[in-house]
Coordinates of C-alpha atoms in Angstrom, one line a residue:
M112 CA 0.0 0.0 0.0
T113 CA 1.2 3.5 -0.7
F114 CA 1.1 6.4 1.7
E115 CA -1.2 8.1 -0.7
E116 CA -3.7 5.2 -0.2
L117 CA -3.2 5.4 3.5
L118 CA -4.1 9.1 3.7
A119 CA -7.1 8.5 1.5
I120 CA -8.7 6.3 4.3
D121 CA -11.7 8.0 5.9
K122 CA -10.4 7.4 9.4
M123 CA -7.1 9.2 8.5
S124 CA -8.9 12.4 7.6
K125 CA -7.4 14.2 10.7
A126 CA -3.9 13.0 10.0
I127 CA -1.0 15.5 9.8
V128 CA 2.0 14.6 7.8
Y129 CA 5.0 16.2 9.5
V130 CA 8.0 14.9 7.5
G131 CA 9.1 12.4 4.9
N132 CA 9.3 12.4 1.1
T133 CA 6.0 13.8 -0.1
K134 CA 5.9 11.1 -2.7
Y135 CA 6.2 8.4 0.0
N136 CA 8.5 6.1 -1.8
R137 CA 8.3 3.6 1.0
R138 CA 5.6 1.0 0.7
I139 CA 3.5 -0.1 3.6
E140 CA 3.5 -3.9 3.8
N141 CA 2.0 -4.2 7.2
L142 CA 0.9 -2.3 10.3
Y143 CA 2.9 -2.9 13.5
L144 CA 1.2 -1.9 16.8
A145 CA 3.9 -0.9 19.2
D146 CA 2.9 -2.6 22.4
D147 CA 5.8 -1.9 24.8
S148 CA 9.0 0.1 25.0
A149 CA 11.1 -2.6 23.3
F150 CA 9.0 -2.8 20.2
I151 CA 11.8 -1.5 17.9
N152 CA 13.6 -4.9 18.1
R153 CA 10.6 -6.6 16.6
V154 CA 9.8 -4.2 13.7
S155 CA 10.4 -5.5 10.2
R156 CA 11.0 -3.9 6.9
G157 CA 8.0 -2.2 5.3
E158 CA 6.0 -2.0 8.5
L159 CA 4.1 1.2 9.4
V160 CA 4.6 1.6 13.2
L161 CA 1.7 2.8 15.2
L162 CA 3.0 4.3 18.4
S163 CA 0.3 5.3 20.9
D164 CA 0.6 8.0 23.6
A165 CA 0.4 5.3 26.3
V166 CA 3.3 3.3 25.0
Y167 CA 5.4 6.4 24.4
A168 CA 4.8 7.5 27.9
G169 CA 6.6 4.4 29.2
M170 CA 9.6 4.8 26.8
E171 CA 13.1 5.9 27.9
E172 CA 14.3 6.8 24.4
N173 CA 13.4 10.1 22.8
L174 CA 11.3 10.2 19.6
S175 CA 14.4 11.2 17.5
A176 CA 16.3 8.0 18.5
V177 CA 13.2 5.9 17.8
I178 CA 12.9 7.4 14.3
E179 CA 16.6 6.8 13.5
K180 CA 16.3 3.2 14.5
L181 CA 13.1 2.6 12.6
A182 CA 14.6 4.2 9.5
A183 CA 17.7 2.0 9.8
K184 CA 15.4 -1.1 9.9
N185 CA 13.6 0.1 6.7
A186 CA 10.3 0.5 8.4
A187 CA 7.7 2.2 6.2
G188 CA 7.1 5.1 8.6
L189 CA 5.7 6.2 12.0
L190 CA 2.1 6.8 12.8
L191 CA 1.8 8.6 16.1
A192 CA -1.5 8.4 18.0
T193 CA -1.3 11.7 20.0
G194 CA -2.5 12.3 23.5
E195 CA -1.3 13.7 26.8
H196 CA 2.3 12.7 26.6
L197 CA 2.8 12.7 22.8
T198 CA 1.3 15.8 21.3
E199 CA 3.4 16.2 18.2
P200 CA 7.0 15.4 17.0
D201 CA 9.6 17.8 18.4
E202 CA 12.1 19.6 16.1
K203 CA 14.8 17.0 16.7
A204 CA 12.4 14.2 15.6
I205 CA 11.4 16.1 12.5
A206 CA 15.0 16.7 11.6
S207 CA 15.7 12.9 12.0
G208 CA 12.7 12.1 9.8
N209 CA 13.7 14.6 7.2
A210 CA 17.4 13.3 7.1
A211 CA 16.2 9.8 6.6
G212 CA 13.2 10.5 4.3
F213 CA 11.1 8.8 6.9
P214 CA 7.4 9.7 7.0
I215 CA 6.0 10.8 10.4
I216 CA 2.3 11.2 10.6
T217 CA 0.1 12.1 13.6
I218 CA -3.5 11.2 14.2
P219 CA -5.4 12.5 17.2
F220 CA -6.3 9.8 19.6
E221 CA -10.0 10.4 19.9
G222 CA -12.4 7.6 20.8
S223 CA -11.5 4.2 19.4
L224 CA -8.1 3.7 18.0
S225 CA -9.2 0.2 17.0
K226 CA -11.4 1.6 14.2
V227 CA -8.4 3.4 12.7
V228 CA -6.3 0.2 13.0
A229 CA -9.1 -1.9 11.4
S230 CA -9.4 0.6 8.5
I231 CA -5.6 0.5 7.9
Y232 CA -5.5 -3.3 8.0
Y233 CA -8.4 -3.5 5.5
A234 CA -6.7 -1.1 3.2
I235 CA -3.5 -3.1 3.3
F236 CA -5.5 -6.3 2.6
R237 CA -7.3 -4.6 -0.4
S238 CA -4.0 -3.3 -1.7
R239 CA -2.5 -6.9 -1.6
E240 CA -5.5 -8.3 -3.4
K241 CA -5.2 -5.7 -6.1
V242 CA -1.6 -6.6 -6.6
K243 CA -2.5 -10.3 -6.8
K244 CA -5.2 -9.6 -9.4
L245 CA -2.8 -7.5 -11.5
D246 CA -0.1 -10.2 -11.2
F247 CA -2.6 -12.9 -12.3
R248 CA -3.7 -10.8 -15.3
G249 CA -0.1 -10.1 -16.3
I250 CA 0.7 -13.8 -16.3
I251 CA -2.4 -14.5 -18.5
F252 CA -1.4 -11.7 -20.9
V253 CA 2.2 -12.9 -21.2
L254 CA 0.9 -16.5 -21.9
G255 CA -1.5 -15.1 -24.5
L256 CA -4.5 -16.7 -22.8
D257 CA -8.0 -15.2 -22.6
Y258 CA -9.3 -14.5 -19.1
P259 CA -12.8 -14.2 -17.7
R260 CA -14.3 -10.8 -17.9
E261 CA -15.6 -10.7 -14.3
M262 CA -12.1 -10.4 -12.9

């Protein structure tokens, strides 16, 4: 999934993009929900990391260090669910994101974050299915076969 597709999700309408390449060259392969302060060790390439205010409050590292480590692991970007402790990225975090071309996006933590998460997972699923369908059609075209019109 592209960042353009991510930002088109209805639940992302209040999102603010702070830094990162405006063309969002990084693809989102999955959504990783940061669940504790050691989450960075478990993040994989292509994952968009959702860091909530509650998890951030228990972290010892500053946001800039988190961004640098995530960028080094080739994560797709950082989605910050803002709240009492995490209101917006500071200047140092923004500078780290800009230096790495690493997208940082905030969404206000209002109501249920699970609805945002479900919307993102669904969009990732739809994006994968679209790629599978395109791959299938490409194979049929290369082989010179005819394919059903309902695809």
